[in-house]
XYZ file of C-alpha atoms in Angstrom:
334
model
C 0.000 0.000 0.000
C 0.786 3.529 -0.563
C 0.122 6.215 2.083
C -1.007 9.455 0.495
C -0.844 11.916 3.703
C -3.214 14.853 2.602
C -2.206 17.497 5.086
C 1.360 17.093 5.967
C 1.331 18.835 9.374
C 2.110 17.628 13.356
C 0.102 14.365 12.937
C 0.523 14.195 9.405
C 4.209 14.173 9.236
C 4.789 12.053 12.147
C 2.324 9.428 10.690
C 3.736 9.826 6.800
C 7.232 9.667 8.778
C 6.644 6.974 10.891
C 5.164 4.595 7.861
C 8.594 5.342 6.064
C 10.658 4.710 8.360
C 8.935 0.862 8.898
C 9.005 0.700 4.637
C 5.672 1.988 3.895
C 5.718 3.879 0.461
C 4.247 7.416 1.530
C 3.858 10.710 -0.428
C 3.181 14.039 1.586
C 0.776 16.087 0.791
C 1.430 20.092 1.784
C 1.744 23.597 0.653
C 3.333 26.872 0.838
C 6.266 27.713 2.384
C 6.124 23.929 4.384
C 6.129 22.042 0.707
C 8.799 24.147 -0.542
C 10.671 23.828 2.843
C 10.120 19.622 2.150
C 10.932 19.536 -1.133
C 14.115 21.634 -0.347
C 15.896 19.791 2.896
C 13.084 16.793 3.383
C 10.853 16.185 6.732
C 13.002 16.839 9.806
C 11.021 14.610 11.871
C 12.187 14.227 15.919
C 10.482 11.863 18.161
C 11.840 10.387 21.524
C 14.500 8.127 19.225
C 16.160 10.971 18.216
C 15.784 13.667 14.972
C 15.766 12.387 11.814
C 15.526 13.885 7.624
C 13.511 11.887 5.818
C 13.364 12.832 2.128
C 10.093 11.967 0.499
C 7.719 12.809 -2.486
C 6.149 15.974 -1.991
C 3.148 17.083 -4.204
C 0.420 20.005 -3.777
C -2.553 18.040 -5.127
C -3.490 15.214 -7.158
C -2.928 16.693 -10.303
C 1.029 16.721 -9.321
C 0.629 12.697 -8.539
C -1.194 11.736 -11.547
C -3.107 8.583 -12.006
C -3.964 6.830 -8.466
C -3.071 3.672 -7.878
C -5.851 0.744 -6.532
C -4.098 0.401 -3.388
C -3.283 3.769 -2.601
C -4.525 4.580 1.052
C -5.640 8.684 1.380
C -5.017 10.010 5.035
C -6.425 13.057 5.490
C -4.866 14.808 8.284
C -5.810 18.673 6.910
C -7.704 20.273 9.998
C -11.845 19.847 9.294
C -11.637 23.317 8.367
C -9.793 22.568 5.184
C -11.147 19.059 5.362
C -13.859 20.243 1.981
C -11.715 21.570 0.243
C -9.408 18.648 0.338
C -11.860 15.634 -0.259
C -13.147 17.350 -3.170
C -10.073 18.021 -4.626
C -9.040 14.424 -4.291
C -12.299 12.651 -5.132
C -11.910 13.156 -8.557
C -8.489 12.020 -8.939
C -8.762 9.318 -11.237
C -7.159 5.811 -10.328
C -5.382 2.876 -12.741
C -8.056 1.052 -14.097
C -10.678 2.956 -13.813
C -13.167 4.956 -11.524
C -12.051 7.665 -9.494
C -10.783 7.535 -5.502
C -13.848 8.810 -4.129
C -15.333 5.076 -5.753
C -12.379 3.019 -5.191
C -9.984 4.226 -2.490
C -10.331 4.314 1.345
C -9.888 7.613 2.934
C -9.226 7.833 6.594
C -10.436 10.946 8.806
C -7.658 11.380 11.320
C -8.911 14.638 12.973
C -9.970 16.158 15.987
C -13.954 16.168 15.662
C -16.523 14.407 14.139
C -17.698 16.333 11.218
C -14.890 14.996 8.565
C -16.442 11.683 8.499
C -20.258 12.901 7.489
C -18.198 15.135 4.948
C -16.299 12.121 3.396
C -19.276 9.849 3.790
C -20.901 12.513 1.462
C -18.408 11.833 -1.538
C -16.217 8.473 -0.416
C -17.526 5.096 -0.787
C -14.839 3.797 1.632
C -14.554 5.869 5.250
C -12.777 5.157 7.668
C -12.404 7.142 11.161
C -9.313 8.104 13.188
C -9.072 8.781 16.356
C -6.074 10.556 16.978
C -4.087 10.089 20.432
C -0.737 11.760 19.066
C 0.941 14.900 20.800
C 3.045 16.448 18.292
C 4.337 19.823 17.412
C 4.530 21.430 13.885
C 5.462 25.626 14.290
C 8.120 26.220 11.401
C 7.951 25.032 7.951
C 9.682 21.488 7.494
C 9.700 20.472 11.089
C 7.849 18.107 13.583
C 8.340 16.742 16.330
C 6.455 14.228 18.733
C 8.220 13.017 21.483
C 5.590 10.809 23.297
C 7.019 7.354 24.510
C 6.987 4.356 24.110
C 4.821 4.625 21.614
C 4.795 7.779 18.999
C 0.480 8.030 19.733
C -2.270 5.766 19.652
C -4.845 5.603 16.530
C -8.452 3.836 16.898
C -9.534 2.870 13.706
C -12.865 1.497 12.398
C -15.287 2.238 9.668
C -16.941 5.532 10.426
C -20.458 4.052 9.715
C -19.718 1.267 12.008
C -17.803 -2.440 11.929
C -14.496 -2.904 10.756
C -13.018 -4.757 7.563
C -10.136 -6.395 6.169
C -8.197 -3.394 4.619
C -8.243 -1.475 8.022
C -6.533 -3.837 9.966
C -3.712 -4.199 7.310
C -3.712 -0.159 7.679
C -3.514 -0.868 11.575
C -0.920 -3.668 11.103
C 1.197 -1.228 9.088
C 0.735 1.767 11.748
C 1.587 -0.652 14.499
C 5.171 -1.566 12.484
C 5.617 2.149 12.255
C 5.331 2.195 16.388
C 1.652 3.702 16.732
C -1.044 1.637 18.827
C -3.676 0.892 16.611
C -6.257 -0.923 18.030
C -9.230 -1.858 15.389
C -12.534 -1.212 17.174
C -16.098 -1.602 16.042
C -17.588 2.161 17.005
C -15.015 4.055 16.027
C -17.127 7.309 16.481
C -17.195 6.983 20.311
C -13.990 7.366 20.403
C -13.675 10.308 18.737
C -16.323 11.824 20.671
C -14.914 10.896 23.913
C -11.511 13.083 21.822
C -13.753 15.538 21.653
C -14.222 15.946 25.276
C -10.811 16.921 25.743
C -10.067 18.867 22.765
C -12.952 21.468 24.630
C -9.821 23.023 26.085
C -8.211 23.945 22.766
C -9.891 27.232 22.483
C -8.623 27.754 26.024
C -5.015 26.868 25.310
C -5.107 29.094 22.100
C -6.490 31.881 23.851
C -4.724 31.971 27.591
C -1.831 29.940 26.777
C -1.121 25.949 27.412
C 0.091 26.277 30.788
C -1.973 24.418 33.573
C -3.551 26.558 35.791
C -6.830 26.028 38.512
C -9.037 28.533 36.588
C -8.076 26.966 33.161
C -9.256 23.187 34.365
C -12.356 24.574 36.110
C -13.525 26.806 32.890
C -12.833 23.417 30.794
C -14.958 21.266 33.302
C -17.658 23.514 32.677
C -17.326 23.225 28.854
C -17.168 19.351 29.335
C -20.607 19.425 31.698
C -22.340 21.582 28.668
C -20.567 19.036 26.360
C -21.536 15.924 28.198
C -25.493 17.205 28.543
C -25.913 17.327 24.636
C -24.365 14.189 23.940
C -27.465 12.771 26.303
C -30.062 14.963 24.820
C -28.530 13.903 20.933
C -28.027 10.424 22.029
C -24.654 9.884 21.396
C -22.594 7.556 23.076
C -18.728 8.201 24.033
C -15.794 6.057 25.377
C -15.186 6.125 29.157
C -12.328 7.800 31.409
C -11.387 4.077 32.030
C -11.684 2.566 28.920
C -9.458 5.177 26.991
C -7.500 4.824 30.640
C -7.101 1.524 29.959
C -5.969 2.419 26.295
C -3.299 4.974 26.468
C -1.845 5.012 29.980
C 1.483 3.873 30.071
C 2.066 3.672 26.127
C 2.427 7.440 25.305
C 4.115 9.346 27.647
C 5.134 12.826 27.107
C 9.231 13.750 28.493
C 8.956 15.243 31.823
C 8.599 18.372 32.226
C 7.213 19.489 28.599
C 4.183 21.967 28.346
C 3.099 21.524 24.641
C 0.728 24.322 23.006
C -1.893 22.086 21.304
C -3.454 22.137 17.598
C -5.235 25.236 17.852
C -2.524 27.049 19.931
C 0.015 26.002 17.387
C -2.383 27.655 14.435
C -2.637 30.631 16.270
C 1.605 30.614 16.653
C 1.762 30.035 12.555
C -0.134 32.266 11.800
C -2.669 30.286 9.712
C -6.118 32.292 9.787
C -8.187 29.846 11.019
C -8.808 27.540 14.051
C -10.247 23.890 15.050
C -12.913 25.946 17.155
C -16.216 26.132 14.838
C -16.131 21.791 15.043
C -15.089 21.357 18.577
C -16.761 23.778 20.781
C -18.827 24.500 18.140
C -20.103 20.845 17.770
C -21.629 21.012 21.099
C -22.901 24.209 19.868
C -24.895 22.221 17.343
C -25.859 19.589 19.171
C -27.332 21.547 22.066
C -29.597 24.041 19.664
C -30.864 20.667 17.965
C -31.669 19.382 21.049
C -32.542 22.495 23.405
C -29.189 22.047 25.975
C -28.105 25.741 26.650
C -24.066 25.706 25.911
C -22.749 28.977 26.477
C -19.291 28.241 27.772
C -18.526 26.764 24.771
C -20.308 29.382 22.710
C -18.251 31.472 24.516
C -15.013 29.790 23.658
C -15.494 29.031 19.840
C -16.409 32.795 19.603
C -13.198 33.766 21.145
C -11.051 31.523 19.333
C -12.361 32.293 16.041
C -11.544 35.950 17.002
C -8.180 35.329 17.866
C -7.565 33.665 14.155
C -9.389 36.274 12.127
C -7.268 39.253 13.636
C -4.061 37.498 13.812
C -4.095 37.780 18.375
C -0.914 36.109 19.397
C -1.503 32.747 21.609
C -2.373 33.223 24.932
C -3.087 37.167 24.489
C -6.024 37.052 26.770
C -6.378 36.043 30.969
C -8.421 33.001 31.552
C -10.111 35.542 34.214
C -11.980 37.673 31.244
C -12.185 34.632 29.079
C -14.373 33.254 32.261
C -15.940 36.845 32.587
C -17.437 36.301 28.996
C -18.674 32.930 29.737
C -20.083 34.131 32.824
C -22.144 36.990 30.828
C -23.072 34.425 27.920
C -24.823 31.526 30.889
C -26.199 34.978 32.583
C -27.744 35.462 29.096
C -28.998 31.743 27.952
């Protein structure tokens, strides 16, 4: 199989990486000043075994590739903001043989969130979800690290409509070569919801900074309460404390001492415009208008976010004291 990593950030990379350093064929997928800087002097890629340059096809789009091949494998690793924009420009692509990928190749959805799998779904025949235990760092063009150990993250994988098949456990045995966990589970999606839980605090990060403080947890506890009450009004189901306990403790372990900014912190430190916010907080945002669950601390904290992308705020700009303020006014209000 061939790995086609659309999106060749923090988990991108390491993934794309990892998989050729075990002998997976992969081919990134970036742009800008990070695909020139790959093209240029390769993927500088440093986990806890050290840094590493690994020098591998680098394309913009399909039309660079050319014709698919049947057992290509397309992770897409863009954030679900730019997941669209991506699947449709890939769908298209025609592969050897006949038919295009969105009829013939898998696509995984390895983000944060659960809204890239109902866009694939739309357009893919073959979806697969992600769920993406992988601390990694990506803030200058060209360079990633993740440094968890002893394994580099943990992946769930499973169809995203349910069940599992043949081809995703070959994907899983080929992840678990390249020193991810990648346990194969049947309900992928509550996985990724129980993620979701915990990327709540992304907007916080992004907009007070990543480093742990009282006010911080308690302002994320009440997002997770809000978060939590929709998932019961919606009906939707999500993996336990112990169970993803159970899963990850012991097996990635950040160094000692490291306070890492996460995804949305890091776009905020590039520079990239736009933010996770509108399909993390903003999922529960959905969910409790559907289902009349007032959620206006996380309201409250997609709002800010997306403010801090549009106008280009530095990371951490604000005090978690006003960012509690607003969420204060916004549950005085709902």
């Amino acid at each position: 199989m061939r790995y086609i990593i659309i999106g060749a950030g923090a988990i991108g990379a390491t993934i794309g990486g990892r998989l050729a350093e075990s002998g997976s064929e992969v081919v990134l997928v970036a742009r800008g000043p990070h695909a020139e800087a790959l093209r240029a002097d390769g993927l500088r890629l440093t986990t806890a075994d050290g840094e590493r340059v690994h020098r591998l096809p680098v394309v913009t789009g399909p039309a660079e590739l050319g014709e698919l091949r049947p057992g290509d494998v397309l992770l897409l690793t863009v954030k679900t903001q730019d997941a669209l924009a991506a699947l449709d420009a890939w769908a298209d692509a025609e592969v050897a043989g006949g038919g295009t990928a969105a009829q013939r190749l898998p696509v995984l959805c390895a983000q944060n969130g659960v809204e890239s799998e109902r866009l694939a779904l739309r357009r893919f025949a073959r979806v697969y979800g992600v769920c993406v235990w992988l601390p990694a760092t990506f803030l200058e063009p060209g360079a990633v690290s993740a440094l968890c150990a002893p394994l580099t993250g943990i992946l769930h994988l499973g169809k995203a409509a349910g069940g599992a098949d043949g081809p995703v456990r070959r994907i899983a045995a080929d992840l678990e070569k390249a020193g991810f966990g990648a346990p194969v589970v049947e309900d992928v999606m509550r996985w990724k919801y129980a993620k979701l839980l915990g990327n709540l605090g992304n907007a916080i990060q992004a907009t007070t900074g990543p480093e742990p403080e009282p006010a911080k947890a308690a302002l994320l506890l009440r997002a997770v309460r809000e978060a939590k009450a929709a998932f019961g009004a919606a009906g939707v189901d999500w993996a336990s404390d112990a169970e993803q306990s159970a899963a990850r403790d012991g097996k990635v372990e950040a160094p000692a001492g490291v306070v890492r900014g996460g995804s949305s912190w890091q776009s905020l430190a590039r520079g990239t415009g736009s933010v996770e916010a509108d399909y993390l907080n903003g999922e529960v945002v959905l969910l409790g208008r559907l289902h009349g669950v007032a959620t206006p601390v996380n309201d409250t904290l997609r709002h800010a976010a997306n403010i801090f992308a549009r106008e280009g705020l530095p990371p951490g700009a604000m005090s978690v004291e006003d960012l509690t303020a607003l969420a204060d006014e916004a549950a005085a209000r709902s």
